[in-house]
mmCIF file of C-alpha atoms in Angstrom:
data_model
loop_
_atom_site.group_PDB
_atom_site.id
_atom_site.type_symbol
_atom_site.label_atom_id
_atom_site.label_comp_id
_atom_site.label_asym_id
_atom_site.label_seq_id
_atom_site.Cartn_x
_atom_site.Cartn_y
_atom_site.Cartn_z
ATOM 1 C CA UNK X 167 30.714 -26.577 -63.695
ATOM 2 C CA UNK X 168 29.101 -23.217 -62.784
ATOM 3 C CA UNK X 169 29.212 -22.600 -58.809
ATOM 4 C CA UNK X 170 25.860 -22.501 -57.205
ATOM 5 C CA UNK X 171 25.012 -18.846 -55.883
ATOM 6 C CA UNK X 172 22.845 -19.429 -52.620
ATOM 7 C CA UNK X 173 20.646 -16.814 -51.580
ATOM 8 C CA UNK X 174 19.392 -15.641 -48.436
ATOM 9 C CA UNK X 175 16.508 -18.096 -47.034
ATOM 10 C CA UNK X 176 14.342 -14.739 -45.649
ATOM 11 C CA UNK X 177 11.832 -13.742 -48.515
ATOM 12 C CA UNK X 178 12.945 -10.370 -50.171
ATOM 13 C CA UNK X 179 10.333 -8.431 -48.377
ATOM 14 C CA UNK X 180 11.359 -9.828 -44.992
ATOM 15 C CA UNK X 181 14.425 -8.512 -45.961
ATOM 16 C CA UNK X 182 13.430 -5.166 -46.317
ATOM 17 C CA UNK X 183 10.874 -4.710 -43.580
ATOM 18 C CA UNK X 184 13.593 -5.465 -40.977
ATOM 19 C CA UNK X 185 15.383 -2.526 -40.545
ATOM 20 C CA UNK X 186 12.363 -0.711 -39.974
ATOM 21 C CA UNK X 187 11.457 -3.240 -37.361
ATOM 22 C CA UNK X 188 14.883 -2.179 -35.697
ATOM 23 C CA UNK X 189 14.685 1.609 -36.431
ATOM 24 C CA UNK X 190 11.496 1.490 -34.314
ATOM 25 C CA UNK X 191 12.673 0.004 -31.635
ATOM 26 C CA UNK X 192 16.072 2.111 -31.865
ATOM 27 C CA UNK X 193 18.442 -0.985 -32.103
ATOM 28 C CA UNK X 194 21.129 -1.591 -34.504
ATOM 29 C CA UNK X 195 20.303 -4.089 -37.051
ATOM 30 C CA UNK X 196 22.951 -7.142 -36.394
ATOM 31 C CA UNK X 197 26.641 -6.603 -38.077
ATOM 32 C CA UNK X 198 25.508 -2.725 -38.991
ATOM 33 C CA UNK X 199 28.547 -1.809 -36.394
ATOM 34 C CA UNK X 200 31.435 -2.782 -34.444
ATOM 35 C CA UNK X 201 30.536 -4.818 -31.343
ATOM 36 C CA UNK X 202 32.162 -2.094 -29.054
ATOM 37 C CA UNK X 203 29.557 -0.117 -26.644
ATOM 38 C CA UNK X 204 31.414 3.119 -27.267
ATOM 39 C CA UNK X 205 30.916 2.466 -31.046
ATOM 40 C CA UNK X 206 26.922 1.689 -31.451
ATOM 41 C CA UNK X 207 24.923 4.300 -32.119
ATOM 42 C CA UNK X 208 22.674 5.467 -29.315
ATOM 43 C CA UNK X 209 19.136 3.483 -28.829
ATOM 44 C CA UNK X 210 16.580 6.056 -29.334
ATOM 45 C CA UNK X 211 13.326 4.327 -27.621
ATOM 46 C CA UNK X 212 12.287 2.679 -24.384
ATOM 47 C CA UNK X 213 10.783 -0.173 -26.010
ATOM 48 C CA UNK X 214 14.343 -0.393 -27.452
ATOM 49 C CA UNK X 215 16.081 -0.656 -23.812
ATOM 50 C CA UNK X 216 13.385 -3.148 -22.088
ATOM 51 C CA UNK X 217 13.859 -5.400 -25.915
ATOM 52 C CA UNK X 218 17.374 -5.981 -24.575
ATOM 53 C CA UNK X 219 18.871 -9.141 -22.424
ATOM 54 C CA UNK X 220 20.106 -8.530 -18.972
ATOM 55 C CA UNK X 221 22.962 -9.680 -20.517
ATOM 56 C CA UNK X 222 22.609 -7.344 -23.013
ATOM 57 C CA UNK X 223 21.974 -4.304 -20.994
ATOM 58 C CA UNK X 224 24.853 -5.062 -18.710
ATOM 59 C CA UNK X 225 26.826 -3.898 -21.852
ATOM 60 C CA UNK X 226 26.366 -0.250 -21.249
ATOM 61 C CA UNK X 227 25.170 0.285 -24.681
ATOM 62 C CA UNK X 228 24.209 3.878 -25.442
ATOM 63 C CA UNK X 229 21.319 5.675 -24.767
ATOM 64 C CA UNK X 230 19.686 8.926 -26.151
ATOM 65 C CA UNK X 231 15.665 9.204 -24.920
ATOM 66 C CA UNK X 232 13.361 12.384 -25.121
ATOM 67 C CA UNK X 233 10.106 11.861 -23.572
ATOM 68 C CA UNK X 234 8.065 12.845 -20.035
ATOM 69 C CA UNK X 235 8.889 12.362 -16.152
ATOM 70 C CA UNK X 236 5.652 10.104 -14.937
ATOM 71 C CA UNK X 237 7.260 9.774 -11.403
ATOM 72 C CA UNK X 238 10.356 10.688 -9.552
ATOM 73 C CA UNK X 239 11.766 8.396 -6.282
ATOM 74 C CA UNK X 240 13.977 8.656 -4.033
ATOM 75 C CA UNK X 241 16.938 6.343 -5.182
ATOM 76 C CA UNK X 242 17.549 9.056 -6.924
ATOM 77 C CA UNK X 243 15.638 7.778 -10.230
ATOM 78 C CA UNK X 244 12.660 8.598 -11.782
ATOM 79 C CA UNK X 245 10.625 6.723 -14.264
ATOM 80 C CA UNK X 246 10.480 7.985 -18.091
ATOM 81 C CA UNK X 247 7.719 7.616 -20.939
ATOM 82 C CA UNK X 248 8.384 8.404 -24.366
ATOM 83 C CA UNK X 249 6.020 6.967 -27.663
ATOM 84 C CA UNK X 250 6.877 3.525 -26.965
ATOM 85 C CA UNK X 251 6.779 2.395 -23.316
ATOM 86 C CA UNK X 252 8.018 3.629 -19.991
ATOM 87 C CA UNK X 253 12.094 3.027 -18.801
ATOM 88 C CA UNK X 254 13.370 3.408 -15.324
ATOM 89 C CA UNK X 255 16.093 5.819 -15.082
ATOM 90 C CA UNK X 256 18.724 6.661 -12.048
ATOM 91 C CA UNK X 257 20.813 9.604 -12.787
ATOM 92 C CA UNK X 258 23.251 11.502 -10.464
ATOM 93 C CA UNK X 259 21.430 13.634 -7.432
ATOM 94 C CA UNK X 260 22.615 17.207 -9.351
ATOM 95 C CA UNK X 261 20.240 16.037 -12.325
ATOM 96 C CA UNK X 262 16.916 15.421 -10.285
ATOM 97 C CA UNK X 263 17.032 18.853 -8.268
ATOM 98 C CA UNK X 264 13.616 19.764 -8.564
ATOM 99 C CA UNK X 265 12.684 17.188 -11.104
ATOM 100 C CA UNK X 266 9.162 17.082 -11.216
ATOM 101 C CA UNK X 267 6.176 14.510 -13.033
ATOM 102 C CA UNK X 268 4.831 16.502 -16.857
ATOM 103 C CA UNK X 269 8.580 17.683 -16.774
ATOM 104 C CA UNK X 270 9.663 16.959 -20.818
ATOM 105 C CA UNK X 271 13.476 15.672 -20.507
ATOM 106 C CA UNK X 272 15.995 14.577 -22.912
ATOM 107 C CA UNK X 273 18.238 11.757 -21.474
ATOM 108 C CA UNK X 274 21.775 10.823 -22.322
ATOM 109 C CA UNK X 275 23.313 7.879 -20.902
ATOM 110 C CA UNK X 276 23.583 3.743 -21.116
ATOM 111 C CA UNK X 277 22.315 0.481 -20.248
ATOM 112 C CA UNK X 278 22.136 -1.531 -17.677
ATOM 113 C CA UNK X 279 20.716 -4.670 -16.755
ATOM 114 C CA UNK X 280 18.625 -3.728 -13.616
ATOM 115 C CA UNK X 281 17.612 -6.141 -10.905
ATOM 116 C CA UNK X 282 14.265 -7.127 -12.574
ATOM 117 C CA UNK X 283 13.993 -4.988 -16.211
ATOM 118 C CA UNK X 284 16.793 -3.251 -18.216
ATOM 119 C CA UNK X 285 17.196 0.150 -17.111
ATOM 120 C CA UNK X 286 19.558 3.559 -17.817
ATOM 121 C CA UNK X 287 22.007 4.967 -15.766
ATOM 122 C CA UNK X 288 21.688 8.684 -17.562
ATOM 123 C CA UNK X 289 24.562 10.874 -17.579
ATOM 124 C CA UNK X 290 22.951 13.780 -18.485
ATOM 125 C CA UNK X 291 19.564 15.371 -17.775
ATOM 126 C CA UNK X 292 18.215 17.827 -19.884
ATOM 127 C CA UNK X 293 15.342 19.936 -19.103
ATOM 128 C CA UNK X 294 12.495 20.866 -21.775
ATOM 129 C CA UNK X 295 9.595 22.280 -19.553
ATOM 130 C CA UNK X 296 6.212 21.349 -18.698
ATOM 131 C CA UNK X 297 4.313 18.701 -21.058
ATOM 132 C CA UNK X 298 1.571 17.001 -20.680
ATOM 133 C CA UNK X 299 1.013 13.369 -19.197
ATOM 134 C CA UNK X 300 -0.058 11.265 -21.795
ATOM 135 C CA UNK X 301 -3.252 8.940 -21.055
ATOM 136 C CA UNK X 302 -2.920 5.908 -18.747
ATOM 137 C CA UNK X 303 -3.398 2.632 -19.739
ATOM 138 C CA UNK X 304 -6.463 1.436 -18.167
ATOM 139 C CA UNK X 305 -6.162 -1.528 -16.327
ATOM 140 C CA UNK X 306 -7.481 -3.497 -12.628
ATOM 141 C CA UNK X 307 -5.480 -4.717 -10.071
ATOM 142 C CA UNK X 308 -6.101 -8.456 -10.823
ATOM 143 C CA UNK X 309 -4.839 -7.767 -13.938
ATOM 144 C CA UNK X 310 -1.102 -6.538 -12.831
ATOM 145 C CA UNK X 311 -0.838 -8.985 -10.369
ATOM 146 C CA UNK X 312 0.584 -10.188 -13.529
ATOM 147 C CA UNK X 313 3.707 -9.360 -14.003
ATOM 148 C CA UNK X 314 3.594 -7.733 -16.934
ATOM 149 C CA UNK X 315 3.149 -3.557 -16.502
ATOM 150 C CA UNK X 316 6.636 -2.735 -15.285
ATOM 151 C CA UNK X 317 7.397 1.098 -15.597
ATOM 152 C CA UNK X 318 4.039 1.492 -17.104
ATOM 153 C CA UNK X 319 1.585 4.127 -16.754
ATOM 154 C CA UNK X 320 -2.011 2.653 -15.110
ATOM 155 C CA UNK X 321 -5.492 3.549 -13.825
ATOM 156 C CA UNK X 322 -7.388 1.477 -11.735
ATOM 157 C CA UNK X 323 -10.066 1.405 -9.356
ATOM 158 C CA UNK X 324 -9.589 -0.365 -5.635
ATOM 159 C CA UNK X 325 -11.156 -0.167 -1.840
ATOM 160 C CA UNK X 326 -9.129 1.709 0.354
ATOM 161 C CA UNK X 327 -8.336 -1.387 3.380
ATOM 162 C CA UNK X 328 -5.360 0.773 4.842
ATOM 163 C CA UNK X 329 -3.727 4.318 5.051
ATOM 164 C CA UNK X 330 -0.443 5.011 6.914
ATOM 165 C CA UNK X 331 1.625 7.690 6.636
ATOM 166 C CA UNK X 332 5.240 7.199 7.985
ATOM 167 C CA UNK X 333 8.749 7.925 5.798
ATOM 168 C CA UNK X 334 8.830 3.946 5.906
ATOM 169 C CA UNK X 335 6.367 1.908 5.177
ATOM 170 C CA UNK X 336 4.541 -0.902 7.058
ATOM 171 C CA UNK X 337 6.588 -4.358 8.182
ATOM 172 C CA UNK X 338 4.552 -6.199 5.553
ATOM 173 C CA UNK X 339 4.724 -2.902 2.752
ATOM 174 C CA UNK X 340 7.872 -4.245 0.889
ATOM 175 C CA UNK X 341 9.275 -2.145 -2.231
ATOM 176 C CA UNK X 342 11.108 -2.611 -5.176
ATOM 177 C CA UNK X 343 14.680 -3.169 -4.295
ATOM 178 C CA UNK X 344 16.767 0.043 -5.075
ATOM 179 C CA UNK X 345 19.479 0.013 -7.342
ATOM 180 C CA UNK X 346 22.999 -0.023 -5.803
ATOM 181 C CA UNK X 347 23.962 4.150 -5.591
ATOM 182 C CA UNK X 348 22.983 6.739 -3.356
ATOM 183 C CA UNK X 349 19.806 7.076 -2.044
ATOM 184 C CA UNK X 350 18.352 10.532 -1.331
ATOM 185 C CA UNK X 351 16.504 10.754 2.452
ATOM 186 C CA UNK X 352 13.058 9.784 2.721
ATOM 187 C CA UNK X 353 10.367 11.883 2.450
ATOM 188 C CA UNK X 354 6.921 11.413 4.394
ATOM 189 C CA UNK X 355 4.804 9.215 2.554
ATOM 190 C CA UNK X 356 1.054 7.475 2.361
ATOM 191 C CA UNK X 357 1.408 3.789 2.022
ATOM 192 C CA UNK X 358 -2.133 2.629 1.009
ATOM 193 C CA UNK X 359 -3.478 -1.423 0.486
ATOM 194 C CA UNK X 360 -6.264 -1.235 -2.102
ATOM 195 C CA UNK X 361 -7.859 -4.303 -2.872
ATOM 196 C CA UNK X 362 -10.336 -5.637 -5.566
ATOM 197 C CA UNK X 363 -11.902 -8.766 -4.015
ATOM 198 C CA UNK X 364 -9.110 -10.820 -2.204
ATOM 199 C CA UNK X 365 -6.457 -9.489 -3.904
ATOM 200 C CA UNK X 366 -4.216 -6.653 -2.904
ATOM 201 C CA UNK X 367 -2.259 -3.939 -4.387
ATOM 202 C CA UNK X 368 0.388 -1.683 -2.348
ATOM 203 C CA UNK X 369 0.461 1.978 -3.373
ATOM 204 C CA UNK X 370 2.696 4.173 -2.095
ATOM 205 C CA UNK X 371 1.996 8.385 -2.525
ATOM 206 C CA UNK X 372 4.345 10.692 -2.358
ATOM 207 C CA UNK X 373 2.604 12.893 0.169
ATOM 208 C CA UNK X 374 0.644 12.268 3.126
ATOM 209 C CA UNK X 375 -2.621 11.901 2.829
ATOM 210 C CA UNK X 376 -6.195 11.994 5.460
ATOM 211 C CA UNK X 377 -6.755 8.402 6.580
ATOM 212 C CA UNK X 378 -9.907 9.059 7.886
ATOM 213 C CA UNK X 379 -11.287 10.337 4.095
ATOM 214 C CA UNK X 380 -9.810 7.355 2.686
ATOM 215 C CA UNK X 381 -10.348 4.169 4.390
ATOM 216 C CA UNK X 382 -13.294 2.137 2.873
ATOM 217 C CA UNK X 383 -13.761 4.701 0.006
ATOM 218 C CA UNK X 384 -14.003 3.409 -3.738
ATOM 219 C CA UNK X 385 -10.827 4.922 -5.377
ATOM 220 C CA UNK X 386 -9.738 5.603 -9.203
ATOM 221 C CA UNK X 387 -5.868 5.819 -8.777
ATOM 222 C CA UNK X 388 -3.250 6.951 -11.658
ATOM 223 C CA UNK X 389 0.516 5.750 -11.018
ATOM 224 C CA UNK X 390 3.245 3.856 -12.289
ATOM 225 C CA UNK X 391 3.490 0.344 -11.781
ATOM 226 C CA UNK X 392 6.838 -1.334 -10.121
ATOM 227 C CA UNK X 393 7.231 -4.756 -9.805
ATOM 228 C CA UNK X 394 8.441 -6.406 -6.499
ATOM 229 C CA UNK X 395 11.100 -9.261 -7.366
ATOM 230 C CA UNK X 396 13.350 -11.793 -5.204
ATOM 231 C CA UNK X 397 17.174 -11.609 -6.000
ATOM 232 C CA UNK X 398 17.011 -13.905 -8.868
ATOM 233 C CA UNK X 399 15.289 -11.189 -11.275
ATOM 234 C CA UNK X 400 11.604 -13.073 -10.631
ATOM 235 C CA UNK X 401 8.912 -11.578 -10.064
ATOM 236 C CA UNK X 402 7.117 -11.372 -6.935
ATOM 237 C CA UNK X 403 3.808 -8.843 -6.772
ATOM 238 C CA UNK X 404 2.883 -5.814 -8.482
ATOM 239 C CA UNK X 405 3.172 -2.637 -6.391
ATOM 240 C CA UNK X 406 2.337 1.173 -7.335
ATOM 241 C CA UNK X 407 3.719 5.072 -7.374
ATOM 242 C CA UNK X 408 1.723 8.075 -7.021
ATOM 243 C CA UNK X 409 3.020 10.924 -6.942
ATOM 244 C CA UNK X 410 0.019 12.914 -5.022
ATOM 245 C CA UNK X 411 -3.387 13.592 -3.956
ATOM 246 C CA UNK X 412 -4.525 14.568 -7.445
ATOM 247 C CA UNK X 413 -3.949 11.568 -8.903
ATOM 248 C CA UNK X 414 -6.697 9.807 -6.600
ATOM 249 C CA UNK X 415 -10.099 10.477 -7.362
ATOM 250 C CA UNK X 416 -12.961 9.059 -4.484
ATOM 251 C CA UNK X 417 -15.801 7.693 -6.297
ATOM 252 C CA UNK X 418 -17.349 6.541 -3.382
ATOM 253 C CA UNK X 419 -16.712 7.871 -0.024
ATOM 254 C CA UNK X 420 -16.022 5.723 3.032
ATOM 255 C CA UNK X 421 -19.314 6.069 5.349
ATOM 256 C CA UNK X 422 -18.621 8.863 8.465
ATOM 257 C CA UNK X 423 -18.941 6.457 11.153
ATOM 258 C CA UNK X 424 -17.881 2.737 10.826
ATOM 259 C CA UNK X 425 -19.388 1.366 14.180
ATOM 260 C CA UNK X 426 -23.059 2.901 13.084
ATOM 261 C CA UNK X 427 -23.222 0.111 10.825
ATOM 262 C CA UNK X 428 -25.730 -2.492 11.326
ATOM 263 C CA UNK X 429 -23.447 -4.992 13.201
ATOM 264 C CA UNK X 430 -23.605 -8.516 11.856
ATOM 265 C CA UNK X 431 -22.965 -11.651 13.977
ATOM 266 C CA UNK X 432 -19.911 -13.301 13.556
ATOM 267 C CA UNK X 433 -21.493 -16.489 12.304
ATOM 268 C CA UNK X 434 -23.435 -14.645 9.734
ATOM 269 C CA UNK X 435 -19.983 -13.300 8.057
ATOM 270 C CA UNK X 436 -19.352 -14.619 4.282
ATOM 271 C CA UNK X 437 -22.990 -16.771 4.184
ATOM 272 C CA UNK X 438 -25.200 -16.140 1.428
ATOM 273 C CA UNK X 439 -26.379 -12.881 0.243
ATOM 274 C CA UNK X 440 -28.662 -11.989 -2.889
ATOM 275 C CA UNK X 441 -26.331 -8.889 -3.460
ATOM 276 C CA UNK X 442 -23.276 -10.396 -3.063
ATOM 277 C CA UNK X 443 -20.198 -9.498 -1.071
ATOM 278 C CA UNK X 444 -19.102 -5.601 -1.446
ATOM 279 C CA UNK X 445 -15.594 -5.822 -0.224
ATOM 280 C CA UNK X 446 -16.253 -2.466 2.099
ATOM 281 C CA UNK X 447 -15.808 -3.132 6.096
ATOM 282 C CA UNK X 448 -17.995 -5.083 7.547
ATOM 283 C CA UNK X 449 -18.989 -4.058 11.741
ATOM 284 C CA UNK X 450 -19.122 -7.112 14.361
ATOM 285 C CA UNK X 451 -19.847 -6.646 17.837
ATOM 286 C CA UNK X 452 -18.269 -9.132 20.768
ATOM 287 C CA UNK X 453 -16.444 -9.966 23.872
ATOM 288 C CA UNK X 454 -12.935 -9.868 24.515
ATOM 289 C CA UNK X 455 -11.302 -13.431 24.939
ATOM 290 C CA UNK X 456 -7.506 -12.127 24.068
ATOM 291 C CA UNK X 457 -5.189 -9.399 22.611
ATOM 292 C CA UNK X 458 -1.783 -9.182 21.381
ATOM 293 C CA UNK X 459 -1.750 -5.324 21.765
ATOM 294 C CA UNK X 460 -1.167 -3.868 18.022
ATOM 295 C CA UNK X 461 -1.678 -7.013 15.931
ATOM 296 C CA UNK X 462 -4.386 -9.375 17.114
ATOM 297 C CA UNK X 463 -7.318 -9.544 18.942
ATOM 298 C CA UNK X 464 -9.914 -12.232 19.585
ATOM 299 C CA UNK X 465 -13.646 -11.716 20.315
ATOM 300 C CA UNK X 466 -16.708 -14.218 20.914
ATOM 301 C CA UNK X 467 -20.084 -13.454 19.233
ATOM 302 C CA UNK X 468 -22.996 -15.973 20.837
ATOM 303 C CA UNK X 469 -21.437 -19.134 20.338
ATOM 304 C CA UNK X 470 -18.499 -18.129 17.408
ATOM 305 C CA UNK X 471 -14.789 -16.868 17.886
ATOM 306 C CA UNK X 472 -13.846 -14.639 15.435
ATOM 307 C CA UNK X 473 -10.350 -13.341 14.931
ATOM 308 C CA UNK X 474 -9.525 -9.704 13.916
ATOM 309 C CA UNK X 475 -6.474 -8.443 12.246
ATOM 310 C CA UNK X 476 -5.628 -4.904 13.826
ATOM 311 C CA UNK X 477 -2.934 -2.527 14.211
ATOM 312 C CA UNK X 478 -4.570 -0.397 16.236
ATOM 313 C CA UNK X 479 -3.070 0.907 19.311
ATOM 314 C CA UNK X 480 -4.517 0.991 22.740
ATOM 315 C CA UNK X 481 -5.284 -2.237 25.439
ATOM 316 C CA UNK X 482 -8.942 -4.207 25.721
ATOM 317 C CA UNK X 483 -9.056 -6.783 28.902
ATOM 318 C CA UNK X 484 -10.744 -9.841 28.312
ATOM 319 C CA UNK X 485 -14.492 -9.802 29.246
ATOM 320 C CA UNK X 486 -14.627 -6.058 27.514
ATOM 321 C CA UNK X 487 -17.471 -5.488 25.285
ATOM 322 C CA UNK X 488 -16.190 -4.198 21.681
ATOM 323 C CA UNK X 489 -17.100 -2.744 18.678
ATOM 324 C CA UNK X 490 -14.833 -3.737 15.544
ATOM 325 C CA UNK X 491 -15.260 -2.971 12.333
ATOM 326 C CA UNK X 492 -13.172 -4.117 9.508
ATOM 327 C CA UNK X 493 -12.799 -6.069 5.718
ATOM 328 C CA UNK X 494 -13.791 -9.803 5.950
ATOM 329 C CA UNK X 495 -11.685 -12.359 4.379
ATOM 330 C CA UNK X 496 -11.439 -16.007 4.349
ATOM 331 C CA UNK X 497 -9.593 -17.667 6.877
ATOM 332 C CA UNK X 498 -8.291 -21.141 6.915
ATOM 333 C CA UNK X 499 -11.780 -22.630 8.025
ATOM 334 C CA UNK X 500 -13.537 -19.443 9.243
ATOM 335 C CA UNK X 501 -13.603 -15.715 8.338
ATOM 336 C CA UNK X 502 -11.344 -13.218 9.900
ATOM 337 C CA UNK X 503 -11.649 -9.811 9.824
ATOM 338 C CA UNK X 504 -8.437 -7.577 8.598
ATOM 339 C CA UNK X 505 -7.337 -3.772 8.966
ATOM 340 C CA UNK X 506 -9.539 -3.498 11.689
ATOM 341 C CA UNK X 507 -10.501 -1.143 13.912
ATOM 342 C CA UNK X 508 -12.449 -1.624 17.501
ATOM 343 C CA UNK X 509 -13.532 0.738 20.165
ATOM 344 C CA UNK X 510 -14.925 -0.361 24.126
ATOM 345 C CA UNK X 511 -18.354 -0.238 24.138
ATOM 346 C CA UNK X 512 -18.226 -1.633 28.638
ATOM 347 C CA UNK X 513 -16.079 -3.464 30.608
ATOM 348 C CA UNK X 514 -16.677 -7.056 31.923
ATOM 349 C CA UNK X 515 -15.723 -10.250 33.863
ATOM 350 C CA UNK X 516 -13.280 -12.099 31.585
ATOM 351 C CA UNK X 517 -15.483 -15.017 30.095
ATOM 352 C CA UNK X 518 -15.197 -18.867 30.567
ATOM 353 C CA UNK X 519 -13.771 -21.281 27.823
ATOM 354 C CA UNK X 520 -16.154 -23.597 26.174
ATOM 355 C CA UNK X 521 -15.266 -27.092 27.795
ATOM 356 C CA UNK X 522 -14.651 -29.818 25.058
ATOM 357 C CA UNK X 523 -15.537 -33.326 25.585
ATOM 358 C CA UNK X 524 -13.390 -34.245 21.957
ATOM 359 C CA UNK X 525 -11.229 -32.575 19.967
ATOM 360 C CA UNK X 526 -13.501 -33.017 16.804
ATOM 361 C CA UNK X 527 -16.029 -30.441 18.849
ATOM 362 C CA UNK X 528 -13.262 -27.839 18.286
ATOM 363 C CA UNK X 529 -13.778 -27.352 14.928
ATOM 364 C CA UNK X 530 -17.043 -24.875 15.472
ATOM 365 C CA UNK X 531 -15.438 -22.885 17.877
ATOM 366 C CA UNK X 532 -11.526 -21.684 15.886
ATOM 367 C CA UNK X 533 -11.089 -18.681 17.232
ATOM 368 C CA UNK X 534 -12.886 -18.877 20.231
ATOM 369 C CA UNK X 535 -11.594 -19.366 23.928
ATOM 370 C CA UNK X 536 -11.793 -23.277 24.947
ATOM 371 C CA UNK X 537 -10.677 -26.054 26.894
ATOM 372 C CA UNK X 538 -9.755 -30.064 26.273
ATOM 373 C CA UNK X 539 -8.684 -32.761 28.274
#
């Protein structure tokens, strides 16, 4: 009796299309080469590198890109983009001397597994000159707070709530965890919050930048995107890289005085409007019930509290008449204003709390200065 001759359950053109599937992505087709590192021919593409398990990438398998620097930070690393996607890359300090974003580079080096995305550890850094950036992938901020743009190249439009520059950022500005290495000193930076309704996006630029021209403006902002994660690889919020001034373009510019707004009462904030909400500041005017210098301060408006989110330095007493203007967000029951600024418009007597006869009264007066039996 003849033996039965069993053939391969994949249709013959599945057959044949998948070793173009893995050329693209520079892998090795499975059992086209020993199972040794050392032994596997080099991937060829980023989209190759991210394809791969942590566990996977933790293998050190070979690595031979060509493409352009997008951004350079200060691990040392710097992110790469070839015809496929972008890869982060750390390399030894020598390498990055003067490494620069539109730098062309050929990299040489392996896997690893990266604490959120694979990533290469390069070996070698060669230099090809200047080439040009390709186009970013145009995209909001809504739309990142995703998860899924890591090492990508992005333009998107924001408000300007905040603009610090400092070599660290902010308590609250946390970054993507380096990777374990040397990291270079760091340089002065501009940490800016942009927001797009409620939500916000850090973006960090590798320069300083005017505050004053920036706060409240409508931005159009080209970066890479990094992705802040916990210590079990899982993603936590989206953040951003810039690497200067000339990759933020003002489309609308902040207005040149904040406090000549028309003021609004504090009890008007977030109620109906035909135009809707524009997400710019907002300017309140009030009395000082209480400060916590640098982080807090509380005003009354008529018959409302209002609280106001503000790092600005410098002491009000209660009873002072201020100024504040700043973005309007929801609170837990009332609004609250963030990223605020104030200035003292006179001083006064420090003003009497609003004497509650139940506790159910309180609920029209959060924020405000009372007292209960």
């Amino acid at each position: 009796m003849p033996v039965p001759r069993f053939r391969s359950l994949l249709p013959f053109r599945a057959r044949t299309l998948l070793p173009v599937v893995f050329a693209f992505l520079g892998l090795t087709p499975p059992g086209a080469s020993g199972g040794e590192p050392d032994r596997l021919p080099p991937i060829t593409t980023s989209a190759g590198v991210r394809a791969l398990s942590a566990a996977a990438a933790a293998g050190a398998r070979p690595v031979r890109l060509e493409g352009v620097v997008l951004t350079v930070v200060d691990y040392p690393a710097f992110v790469l983009r070839d015809a496929t996607d972008g890869i982060y890359v750390t390399a030894p300090t020598p390498a990055m001397a003067g490494l620069a974003p539109g730098e062309g580079v050929v990299v040489e080096g392996v896997t690893e597994a990266g604490n959120f995305a694979p990533i290469v550890r390069a070996a070698t850094v060669r230099r090809l000159g200047p080439r040009p950036l390709p186009a970013p992938l145009r995209t909001t901020i809504t739309d990142l707070a995703g998860g899924g743009f890591d090492a990508k190249w992005v333009e998107l439009d924001g408000i300007v709530r905040s603009c610090v520059n400092a070599r660290i950022g902010p308590a609250d500005f946390d970054e993507p965890a380096s990777p374990p290495g040397n990291r270079t000193p760091a340089r002065e930076s501009a940490f800016l919050t942009l927001a797009s309704g409620e939500v916000l996006l850090r973006v960090r630029v590798s320069t300083p930048l005017e505050a004053a021209a920036l706060v409240d403006a409508r931005v159009r902002v080209r970066g890479v995107c990094f992705n802040v994660h916990n210590a079990n690889r899982q993603f936590v919020r989206a953040s951003l890289r810039v690497s200067g001034p000339d990759e933020i373009a003002v489309l609308e510019a902040p207005p040149p005085d904040p406090f000549a707004l028309t003021p609004k009462r504090a009890g008007e904030l977030l109620q109906f409007d035909p135009s809707g909400f524009t997400g710019h500041r907002g300017h309140v005017r009030g009395v000082v019930t209480r400060q916590q210098a640098g982080d807090t301060l509380w005003i009354r408006d008529g018959d409302r509290g209002l609280r106001i989110v503000s790092a600005q330095a410098g002491d009000v007493a209660p009873g002072d008449e201020v100024d504040v203007a700043g973005f309007v967000e929801h609170g837990r029951y009332s609004p609250v204003l963030v990223d605020a600024i104030f200035q003292r418009r006179a001083r006064g007597t420090p003003p009497a709390p609003i004497a509650l006869e139940r506790f159910a009264e309180a609920i029209p007066h959060e924020a405000d200065l009372v007292q209960l039996q």
